[in-house]
Tab-separated table of C-alpha atoms in Angstrom:
chain	number	residue	atom	x	y	z
A	432	MET	CA	115.238	96.687	46.407
A	433	PRO	CA	118.013	97.487	48.901
A	434	GLU	CA	120.649	99.825	47.476
A	435	LEU	CA	124.235	100.468	48.559
A	436	PRO	CA	123.455	101.984	52.000
A	437	GLU	CA	120.997	99.221	52.855
A	438	VAL	CA	123.387	96.494	51.684
A	439	GLU	CA	126.232	98.117	53.647
A	440	THR	CA	123.999	98.154	56.725
A	441	ILE	CA	123.204	94.468	56.192
A	442	THR	CA	126.885	93.553	55.794
A	443	ARG	CA	127.753	95.202	59.105
A	444	HIS	CA	124.757	93.658	60.822
A	445	LEU	CA	125.551	90.168	59.533
A	446	THR	CA	129.251	90.485	60.355
A	447	ASN	CA	128.308	91.212	63.969
A	448	LEU	CA	126.076	88.136	64.002
A	449	LEU	CA	128.246	85.684	62.076
A	450	LYS	CA	131.926	86.577	62.455
A	451	ASN	CA	134.077	83.494	63.229
A	452	LYS	CA	131.095	81.144	63.151
A	453	THR	CA	131.405	77.937	61.137
A	454	ILE	CA	128.887	76.563	58.657
A	455	THR	CA	128.361	72.916	59.578
A	456	ASP	CA	125.834	72.017	56.897
A	457	VAL	CA	123.649	73.562	54.178
A	458	LEU	CA	120.105	72.805	53.064
A	459	ILE	CA	118.966	74.164	49.717
A	460	ILE	CA	115.198	74.429	49.576
A	461	ARG	CA	114.907	76.136	46.182
A	462	GLU	CA	117.685	75.226	43.763
A	463	LYS	CA	116.856	77.869	41.129
A	464	ASN	CA	118.289	80.623	43.313
A	465	VAL	CA	121.701	78.926	43.576
A	466	LEU	CA	123.944	79.422	40.543
A	467	ASN	CA	126.260	76.517	41.384
A	468	ASP	CA	125.705	72.799	41.256
A	469	LYS	CA	123.728	71.916	44.372
A	470	ASN	CA	126.122	69.260	45.658
A	471	TYR	CA	129.182	71.406	44.992
A	472	PHE	CA	127.559	74.328	46.813
A	473	VAL	CA	126.709	72.245	49.902
A	474	ASP	CA	129.941	70.273	50.073
A	475	THR	CA	132.163	73.327	49.568
A	476	LEU	CA	130.517	75.349	52.350
A	477	LYS	CA	130.596	72.593	54.962
A	478	ASN	CA	132.991	73.345	57.808
A	479	LYS	CA	133.913	76.756	56.414
A	480	LYS	CA	134.555	79.499	58.968
A	481	ILE	CA	133.095	82.950	58.262
A	482	GLN	CA	135.662	85.752	58.450
A	483	ASN	CA	133.265	88.651	57.752
A	484	ILE	CA	130.720	89.943	55.265
A	485	THR	CA	131.579	92.807	52.912
A	486	ARG	CA	129.891	94.485	49.979
A	487	TYR	CA	130.570	95.026	46.279
A	488	GLY	CA	128.063	97.426	44.773
A	489	LYS	CA	124.693	96.031	45.819
A	490	PHE	CA	126.076	92.500	46.338
A	491	LEU	CA	126.843	90.839	49.670
A	492	VAL	CA	130.202	89.048	49.818
A	493	PHE	CA	130.618	86.348	52.487
A	494	ASN	CA	134.343	86.000	53.120
A	495	PHE	CA	135.785	82.795	54.589
A	496	TYR	CA	139.217	81.979	55.922
A	497	GLN	CA	139.522	79.609	52.988
A	498	GLU	CA	139.844	80.853	49.394
A	499	ILE	CA	136.152	80.941	48.532
A	500	LYS	CA	133.520	83.641	48.606
A	501	LEU	CA	129.741	83.449	48.673
A	502	ILE	CA	128.209	86.184	46.515
A	503	VAL	CA	124.597	87.118	47.253
A	504	HIS	CA	122.290	89.510	45.414
A	505	LEU	CA	119.168	90.203	47.468
A	506	ARG	CA	117.257	91.663	44.520
A	507	MET	CA	113.740	92.775	45.508
A	508	GLU	CA	112.948	90.969	48.757
A	509	GLY	CA	115.925	88.866	49.834
A	510	LYS	CA	116.704	88.807	53.581
A	511	PHE	CA	118.840	86.855	56.055
A	512	PHE	CA	117.482	85.756	59.430
A	513	LEU	CA	119.451	84.162	62.244
A	514	ARG	CA	117.298	81.675	64.193
A	515	LYS	CA	117.745	79.178	66.980
A	516	ILE	CA	118.152	75.590	65.877
A	517	ASP	CA	114.741	74.560	67.220
A	518	GLU	CA	112.862	77.362	65.456
A	519	PRO	CA	110.840	76.184	62.439
A	520	PHE	CA	111.573	77.227	58.878
A	521	GLU	CA	109.382	79.983	57.502
A	522	LYS	CA	107.500	80.341	54.265
A	523	HIS	CA	109.767	81.641	51.474
A	524	ASP	CA	112.984	80.282	53.026
A	525	ILE	CA	115.322	79.521	50.102
A	526	ALA	CA	118.478	78.173	51.757
A	527	ILE	CA	119.469	77.198	55.293
A	528	PHE	CA	123.014	77.496	56.653
A	529	TYR	CA	123.497	75.536	59.886
A	530	LEU	CA	126.053	77.020	62.277
A	531	ASN	CA	128.230	75.608	65.047
A	532	ASP	CA	126.409	77.395	67.887
A	533	GLU	CA	122.945	75.796	67.762
A	534	THR	CA	121.638	78.428	65.322
A	535	TYR	CA	120.990	78.573	61.609
A	536	LEU	CA	121.038	81.366	59.035
A	537	ALA	CA	118.032	81.401	56.687
A	538	TYR	CA	118.009	83.121	53.344
A	539	ASN	CA	114.394	84.154	52.841
A	540	ASP	CA	113.055	85.639	49.610
A	541	THR	CA	109.374	86.391	49.116
A	542	ARG	CA	109.795	87.248	45.426
A	543	LYS	CA	112.392	84.504	44.816
A	544	PHE	CA	114.534	86.770	42.584
A	545	GLY	CA	117.722	86.684	44.692
A	546	ILE	CA	120.804	84.687	43.730
A	547	LEU	CA	123.596	82.888	45.614
A	548	LYS	CA	126.892	81.931	43.968
A	549	LEU	CA	130.104	80.405	45.289
A	550	CYS	CA	133.251	81.806	43.652
A	551	ASP	CA	137.002	81.468	43.938
A	552	SER	CA	138.538	84.295	45.997
A	553	ASN	CA	141.129	84.995	43.305
A	554	THR	CA	138.709	85.286	40.392
A	555	TYR	CA	135.340	86.281	41.853
A	556	LEU	CA	135.419	89.785	40.351
A	557	THR	CA	135.769	88.321	36.847
A	558	GLU	CA	133.029	85.740	37.301
A	559	THR	CA	129.261	85.990	37.089
A	560	PRO	CA	127.559	87.825	38.749
A	561	LEU	CA	130.231	90.489	39.462
A	562	LYS	CA	132.134	90.536	36.185
A	563	ASN	CA	129.963	93.299	34.704
A	564	VAL	CA	129.536	95.312	37.905
A	565	GLY	CA	131.431	98.608	38.073
A	566	PRO	CA	133.032	100.178	41.143
A	567	ASP	CA	130.828	102.009	43.624
A	568	PRO	CA	131.207	105.783	44.194
A	569	PHE	CA	133.457	105.304	47.240
A	570	MET	CA	135.944	103.431	45.040
A	571	VAL	CA	136.172	106.248	42.474
A	572	ASP	CA	138.249	109.420	42.820
A	573	ASP	CA	138.138	110.719	39.231
A	574	TYR	CA	134.891	111.912	37.654
A	575	HIS	CA	136.262	110.900	34.233
A	576	LEU	CA	135.073	107.384	34.981
A	577	LEU	CA	131.534	108.761	34.564
A	578	LYS	CA	132.385	111.076	31.682
A	579	ASP	CA	134.113	108.321	29.702
A	580	GLY	CA	131.549	105.691	30.658
A	581	TYR	CA	128.617	107.828	29.558
A	582	LYS	CA	130.144	109.465	26.463
A	583	ASN	CA	128.179	107.215	24.103
A	584	LYS	CA	125.056	106.993	26.273
A	585	ILE	CA	122.172	108.922	24.734
A	586	ILE	CA	119.842	107.569	27.416
A	587	PRO	CA	118.536	109.741	30.303
A	588	ILE	CA	121.052	110.221	33.115
A	589	LYS	CA	118.570	108.642	35.543
A	590	THR	CA	118.620	105.434	33.482
A	591	ALA	CA	122.415	105.574	33.192
A	592	LEU	CA	122.859	105.799	36.968
A	593	LEU	CA	120.781	102.645	37.392
A	594	ASP	CA	123.120	100.779	35.018
A	595	GLN	CA	125.466	99.010	37.435
A	596	SER	CA	128.173	98.412	34.822
A	597	ILE	CA	129.633	101.945	34.966
A	598	ILE	CA	129.172	102.766	38.632
A	599	SER	CA	127.402	100.475	41.057
A	600	GLY	CA	125.345	100.661	44.212
A	601	ILE	CA	122.936	103.379	43.082
A	602	GLY	CA	119.290	102.437	42.688
A	603	ASN	CA	116.046	104.316	42.238
A	604	ILE	CA	115.934	106.065	45.623
A	605	TYR	CA	119.460	107.435	45.672
A	606	ALA	CA	119.574	108.247	41.947
A	607	ASP	CA	116.677	110.657	42.516
A	608	GLU	CA	118.387	112.151	45.554
A	609	ILE	CA	121.789	112.491	43.862
A	610	LEU	CA	120.312	114.189	40.797
A	611	PHE	CA	118.329	116.586	42.980
A	612	LYS	CA	121.396	117.599	44.993
A	613	SER	CA	123.342	117.969	41.733
A	614	LYS	CA	120.535	120.101	40.199
A	615	ILE	CA	120.314	117.812	37.155
A	616	HIS	CA	117.029	116.885	35.479
A	617	PRO	CA	116.603	113.077	35.306
A	618	LEU	CA	115.778	113.277	31.584
A	619	ASN	CA	119.012	115.033	30.600
A	620	LYS	CA	121.015	112.768	28.318
A	621	ALA	CA	123.914	111.039	30.059
A	622	ASN	CA	126.382	112.113	27.358
A	623	SER	CA	125.222	115.747	27.359
A	624	LEU	CA	126.387	116.690	30.844
A	625	THR	CA	129.249	119.031	31.668
A	626	ASP	CA	132.408	118.140	33.562
A	627	GLU	CA	130.941	120.018	36.519
A	628	ASN	CA	127.819	117.856	36.323
A	629	TYR	CA	129.863	114.648	36.437
A	630	LYS	CA	131.916	115.970	39.359
A	631	ASN	CA	128.746	116.874	41.249
A	632	ILE	CA	127.171	113.478	40.637
A	633	LEU	CA	130.219	111.654	41.979
A	634	ASN	CA	130.733	113.957	44.972
A	635	ASN	CA	127.061	114.084	45.890
A	636	ALA	CA	126.735	110.327	45.510
A	637	LYS	CA	129.407	109.889	48.166
A	638	ILE	CA	127.813	112.464	50.468
A	639	ILE	CA	124.280	111.094	50.194
A	640	LEU	CA	125.235	107.429	50.349
A	641	GLN	CA	127.426	108.019	53.399
A	642	LYS	CA	124.635	109.896	55.172
A	643	ALA	CA	122.286	107.044	54.367
A	644	ILE	CA	124.769	104.484	55.687
A	645	ASN	CA	125.086	106.493	58.903
A	646	GLU	CA	121.288	106.298	59.272
A	647	GLY	CA	121.126	102.575	58.550
A	648	GLY	CA	119.678	103.068	55.075
A	649	SER	CA	116.108	103.916	54.129
A	650	THR	CA	113.231	101.764	55.335
A	651	ILE	CA	111.062	101.933	52.225
A	652	LYS	CA	108.297	99.376	51.697
A	653	SER	CA	109.627	96.009	52.853
A	654	TYR	CA	113.338	96.667	53.380
A	655	HIS	CA	114.650	95.853	56.855
A	656	PRO	CA	118.178	94.659	57.684
A	657	ASP	CA	116.581	92.295	60.221
A	658	LYS	CA	113.280	91.865	62.036
A	659	GLY	CA	112.522	94.963	64.059
A	660	VAL	CA	115.537	96.807	62.637
A	661	ASN	CA	114.776	99.938	60.587
A	662	GLY	CA	116.786	102.443	58.600
A	663	ASN	CA	116.090	106.119	59.213
A	664	PHE	CA	117.379	107.942	56.144
A	665	GLN	CA	113.898	108.132	54.576
A	666	VAL	CA	113.115	111.152	56.769
A	667	HIS	CA	115.920	113.031	54.960
A	668	LEU	CA	114.753	112.251	51.411
A	669	ASN	CA	114.274	115.414	49.361
A	670	VAL	CA	112.402	114.103	46.334
A	671	TYR	CA	111.969	110.326	46.320
A	672	GLY	CA	108.442	109.376	47.368
A	673	ARG	CA	107.439	113.044	47.771
A	674	LYS	CA	105.259	113.546	44.672
A	675	ASP	CA	103.119	116.691	44.995
A	676	GLU	CA	104.847	117.718	48.237
A	677	ASN	CA	106.713	121.031	48.219
A	678	CYS	CA	110.411	121.117	47.418
A	679	ARG	CA	112.412	121.775	50.581
A	680	GLU	CA	114.539	124.356	48.742
A	681	CYS	CA	112.183	126.319	46.462
A	682	ASN	CA	108.692	125.309	47.639
A	683	TYR	CA	107.546	124.106	44.195
A	684	PRO	CA	105.678	120.769	44.047
A	685	ILE	CA	107.786	117.682	43.462
A	686	LYS	CA	106.895	115.904	40.217
A	687	ARG	CA	106.987	112.219	39.346
A	688	ILE	CA	107.540	110.854	35.873
A	689	PHE	CA	108.275	107.382	34.569
A	690	ILE	CA	111.512	106.879	32.671
A	691	ASN	CA	111.867	103.476	31.028
A	692	GLY	CA	109.245	102.173	33.419
A	693	ARG	CA	110.949	103.453	36.562
A	694	SER	CA	109.408	106.114	38.780
A	695	SER	CA	111.482	109.300	38.977
A	696	CYS	CA	110.825	112.164	41.383
A	697	TYR	CA	112.359	115.601	40.863
A	698	CYS	CA	111.798	119.322	41.293
A	699	PRO	CA	111.088	120.978	37.916
A	700	HIS	CA	112.182	124.339	39.311
A	701	CYS	CA	115.537	123.183	40.726
A	702	GLN	CA	116.335	120.606	38.039
A	703	LYS	CA	116.207	122.011	34.515
A	704	LEU	CA	116.521	120.291	31.155
A	705	ASN	CA	119.824	121.005	29.395
A	706	ASN	CA	118.961	120.851	25.704
A	707	THR	CA	115.235	121.541	25.549
A	708	GLU	CA	113.762	124.960	26.279
A	709	ILE	CA	110.148	124.867	27.418
A	710	ILE	CA	107.966	127.877	26.689
A	711	GLY	CA	104.721	128.382	28.567
A	712	VAL	CA	101.905	130.227	26.779
A	713	LEU	CA	98.843	131.641	28.508
A	714	GLY	CA	96.236	134.308	28.088
A	715	PRO	CA	92.643	135.186	28.927
A	716	VAL	CA	89.651	133.844	27.025
A	717	ALA	CA	89.568	135.108	23.388
A	718	SER	CA	93.181	136.293	23.382
A	719	GLY	CA	94.107	134.136	20.392
A	720	LYS	CA	95.681	131.094	22.012
A	721	THR	CA	94.217	128.714	19.407
A	722	THR	CA	95.639	130.838	16.578
A	723	PHE	CA	98.993	130.853	18.377
A	724	CYS	CA	98.926	127.038	18.689
A	725	ASN	CA	98.027	126.552	15.027
A	726	TYR	CA	100.930	128.657	13.829
A	727	ILE	CA	103.404	126.973	16.174
A	728	ASN	CA	102.334	123.662	14.652
A	729	GLU	CA	102.750	125.090	11.139
A	730	LEU	CA	106.320	126.044	12.020
A	731	GLY	CA	107.026	122.430	12.971
A	732	TYR	CA	107.227	122.882	16.737
A	733	LYS	CA	105.400	120.716	19.239
A	734	ILE	CA	102.885	122.394	21.511
A	735	PHE	CA	100.835	120.954	24.338
A	736	ASN	CA	97.280	122.254	24.015
A	737	ALA	CA	95.610	122.173	27.420
A	738	ASP	CA	92.196	123.093	25.994
A	739	LYS	CA	92.275	120.049	23.719
A	740	CYS	CA	93.558	117.908	26.574
A	741	VAL	CA	90.714	118.979	28.872
A	742	HIS	CA	88.189	118.614	26.042
A	743	ASP	CA	89.323	114.987	25.641
A	744	LEU	CA	89.069	114.454	29.391
A	745	TYR	CA	85.462	115.643	29.353
A	746	GLU	CA	84.699	112.779	26.962
A	747	ASP	CA	86.612	110.106	28.895
A	748	LYS	CA	84.208	107.710	30.636
A	749	ALA	CA	86.433	107.182	33.680
A	750	ILE	CA	86.983	110.931	34.094
A	751	ILE	CA	83.274	111.656	33.693
A	752	LYS	CA	82.455	109.059	36.348
A	753	LYS	CA	84.974	110.497	38.789
A	754	LEU	CA	83.890	114.108	38.239
A	755	LYS	CA	80.265	113.110	38.680
A	756	GLN	CA	81.198	111.555	42.031
A	757	LEU	CA	83.045	114.697	43.078
A	758	VAL	CA	80.390	117.137	41.845
A	759	PRO	CA	77.001	115.406	41.376
A	760	SER	CA	75.461	118.524	39.795
A	761	ILE	CA	77.589	118.126	36.651
A	762	ILE	CA	75.420	117.676	33.536
A	763	ILE	CA	76.200	114.772	31.183
A	764	LYS	CA	74.894	115.031	27.631
A	765	ASP	CA	75.600	112.575	24.786
A	766	ASN	CA	78.078	110.653	26.991
A	767	LYS	CA	80.219	113.699	27.646
A	768	ILE	CA	80.254	116.602	30.054
A	769	ASP	CA	78.189	119.567	28.894
A	770	ARG	CA	80.801	122.331	28.777
A	771	GLN	CA	78.284	125.167	28.661
A	772	GLU	CA	76.590	123.874	31.802
A	773	LEU	CA	80.007	123.356	33.345
A	774	LEU	CA	80.824	127.000	32.653
A	775	LYS	CA	77.741	127.968	34.665
A	776	THR	CA	78.932	125.723	37.499
A	777	PHE	CA	82.306	127.482	37.473
A	778	ILE	CA	80.574	130.862	37.741
A	779	ASP	CA	77.889	129.938	40.262
A	780	SER	CA	79.853	127.623	42.550
A	781	PRO	CA	83.490	128.545	43.313
A	782	LYS	CA	83.659	125.526	45.637
A	783	ASP	CA	82.727	123.066	42.872
A	784	LYS	CA	85.032	124.885	40.461
A	785	LYS	CA	87.957	124.359	42.849
A	786	ILE	CA	87.141	120.648	43.298
A	787	ILE	CA	86.960	120.078	39.537
A	788	GLU	CA	90.102	122.055	38.754
A	789	GLU	CA	92.194	120.387	41.469
A	790	TYR	CA	91.252	116.980	40.096
A	791	LEU	CA	91.916	117.947	36.478
A	792	TYR	CA	95.160	119.799	37.228
A	793	LYS	CA	96.815	116.581	38.423
A	794	ILE	CA	95.824	114.796	35.234
A	795	VAL	CA	96.972	117.694	33.071
A	796	ASN	CA	100.287	117.663	34.922
A	797	ASP	CA	100.713	113.969	34.143
A	798	ARG	CA	99.907	114.617	30.468
A	799	VAL	CA	102.435	117.468	30.396
A	800	ASN	CA	105.041	115.080	31.808
A	801	GLU	CA	104.280	112.563	29.073
A	802	PHE	CA	104.456	115.275	26.433
A	803	ILE	CA	107.889	116.421	27.618
A	804	ILE	CA	109.254	112.870	27.823
A	805	ASN	CA	108.017	112.030	24.325
A	806	ASN	CA	109.599	115.177	22.845
A	807	ILE	CA	112.736	115.497	24.925
A	808	ASP	CA	115.111	115.765	21.942
A	809	ARG	CA	113.451	118.862	20.507
A	810	GLU	CA	115.080	122.274	20.768
A	811	LEU	CA	111.863	124.074	21.780
A	812	LEU	CA	108.644	122.824	23.338
A	813	PHE	CA	105.543	124.914	23.967
A	814	LEU	CA	102.933	124.447	26.683
A	815	GLU	CA	99.679	126.302	26.005
A	816	ILE	CA	97.956	126.204	29.382
A	817	PRO	CA	95.541	129.066	30.152
A	818	LEU	CA	95.671	128.390	33.890
A	819	LEU	CA	99.408	127.797	33.878
A	820	PHE	CA	100.007	129.000	37.424
A	821	GLN	CA	96.917	127.439	38.985
A	822	ALA	CA	97.816	124.096	37.390
A	823	LYS	CA	101.351	124.391	38.817
A	824	CYS	CA	102.772	123.899	35.326
A	825	ASP	CA	104.818	127.103	35.353
A	826	GLU	CA	107.675	125.240	37.038
A	827	TYR	CA	108.267	123.297	33.822
A	828	CYS	CA	108.847	126.504	31.872
A	829	ASP	CA	112.087	128.269	31.081
A	830	LYS	CA	110.178	131.210	29.609
A	831	ILE	CA	106.525	132.295	29.828
A	832	VAL	CA	104.580	134.200	27.170
A	833	LEU	CA	101.404	136.158	27.921
A	834	LEU	CA	98.951	136.877	25.102
A	835	THR	CA	96.949	140.097	25.515
A	836	ILE	CA	94.288	141.796	23.423
A	837	ASP	CA	92.471	145.119	23.173
A	838	GLU	CA	89.335	145.067	25.308
A	839	LYS	CA	87.072	146.196	22.464
A	840	ILE	CA	88.275	143.440	20.142
A	841	GLN	CA	88.104	140.924	22.957
A	842	LYS	CA	84.498	141.924	23.657
A	843	GLU	CA	83.589	141.414	19.987
A	844	ARG	CA	85.048	137.917	20.097
A	845	LEU	CA	83.384	137.039	23.383
A	846	LEU	CA	79.955	138.156	22.156
A	847	LYS	CA	80.210	135.574	19.392
A	848	ARG	CA	80.711	132.760	21.935
A	849	ASN	CA	77.313	131.222	22.685
A	850	GLY	CA	75.913	134.326	24.316
A	851	GLN	CA	77.951	133.745	27.492
A	852	TYR	CA	79.679	137.129	27.434
A	853	GLU	CA	79.247	137.949	31.144
A	854	SER	CA	80.461	134.501	32.193
A	855	TYR	CA	83.600	134.806	30.108
A	856	LEU	CA	84.276	138.244	31.524
A	857	ARG	CA	84.185	136.828	35.024
A	858	ILE	CA	86.548	134.031	34.020
A	859	ASN	CA	88.953	136.581	32.561
A	860	GLN	CA	88.737	138.649	35.710
A	861	SER	CA	89.689	135.566	37.730
A	862	PHE	CA	92.521	134.874	35.260
A	863	TYR	CA	94.097	138.285	35.827
A	864	GLU	CA	93.637	138.063	39.596
A	865	GLN	CA	95.699	134.869	39.705
A	866	LEU	CA	98.256	135.904	37.094
A	867	ASP	CA	101.811	136.157	38.453
A	868	LYS	CA	103.121	139.061	36.372
A	869	ASN	CA	106.616	138.724	37.845
A	870	LYS	CA	107.056	135.426	36.026
A	871	ILE	CA	106.089	136.709	32.568
A	872	ASP	CA	109.042	136.968	30.179
A	873	TYR	CA	107.257	138.044	26.982
A	874	VAL	CA	104.002	139.864	26.262
A	875	ILE	CA	102.454	139.556	22.789
A	876	ASP	CA	99.591	141.880	21.920
A	877	ASN	CA	97.166	140.116	19.584
A	878	SER	CA	94.891	143.040	18.738
A	879	SER	CA	95.826	143.128	15.053
A	880	THR	CA	95.676	140.620	12.181
A	881	VAL	CA	96.631	136.960	12.149
A	882	ASN	CA	99.605	137.777	9.912
A	883	ASN	CA	100.800	140.312	12.444
A	884	LEU	CA	100.518	137.719	15.225
A	885	ASN	CA	102.478	135.231	13.129
A	886	LYS	CA	105.275	137.783	12.646
A	887	LYS	CA	105.414	138.340	16.398
A	888	ILE	CA	105.598	134.586	17.008
A	889	LYS	CA	108.553	134.276	14.601
A	890	SER	CA	110.272	137.186	16.326
A	891	LEU	CA	109.627	135.539	19.705
A	892	ILE	CA	111.207	132.274	18.592
A	893	CYS	CA	114.247	134.070	17.174
A	894	ASP	CA	114.774	135.929	20.437
A	895	ILE	CA	114.419	132.756	22.531
A	896	LYS	CA	116.934	130.890	20.355
A	897	LYS	CA	119.356	133.826	20.456
A	898	HIS	CA	119.449	133.660	24.243
A	899	GLN	CA	119.596	129.876	24.584
């Protein structure tokens, strides 16, 4: 769907094509897209001279020398094409406007969602479809419009920006870009932002939208102001459409989540959640991560358990099929992946291990996203992910906790695990080789009793809350 910069580009393009031309007749091919009575619409537009085309939010406004205006919302696929009078109509033409120079203007809409409405010049802003449309960022000088408009909005700020009733013209592409430049996580509640946040949103909206207008908008999917005419701003996009690519500022991978059904791209490192602190937990094999998870649950906190997640994936038919395609040597037993045989694969074939992990990491990342979205109102969230850094999940975390254990005790635990002691040792060696110690905020030694570990967990939580 074209947003403010694309609609502004279209208004300028159409003004150049249509200024001072007169509509001599109108043919409505699909009446459902016209919000007026058909005969009134046709009769009123006959012999009307076009002064120019302007924009209100994401709406086109055809201005005439007479006191009427034609309001057009292009929605998903609406486009205008100027053709010579002898050129045939095309599939998906909705309305035809004949002009006084042997040409006609066709409104074409593949999806048929667009609307056309004739309004009185004196009242058009109070009529449907503009009566509930707010001013665009260029019309606003005071950030309090956002602060006051969002004060009762407990919805994510990304969703709020797409609501055209407070401020208009911003759609999915530019909402992502504005929030990135403002360093605001798209899931932060609209009413939880600071004055500085609201100022940044308004100022950055103007900067980004103006840059996009200067580039003719963004040619994404099917948007074009006219045949053969492209926008160029897409090459400057920082997050939108860049899932898994590195952030241009911090080099972390861009993430994509879905908020109320809309795709949202952001950098977890640059854009932090305001009210939820996310704690990453990791440790080598047999360091007590399961015990840690169980006690966190007892305390009433939510924790994402990557081991359980991966265990479920190993029993998912679609995942099994895909992994078998990627690594044919994988052993399937009782309709699930044999984890002991998989452990041998990890040890014996680093290449296969990398293929499997890269595939699973993306799925785990998606599950982490879902977990965060579903628990966004909680004060603390925990992510227990042994391969936190390899899975690129560390960027979600505000703090990271490393569980350690005395080697002797660890050996005793490992010897009890299916006789695979040497294999586990090699996995732990790999764990420490890839551990980024500079990013560890807390270290908890789990060489004592369960009660002692529980006391340390309580102390950890108290310290985290104290510094929130």
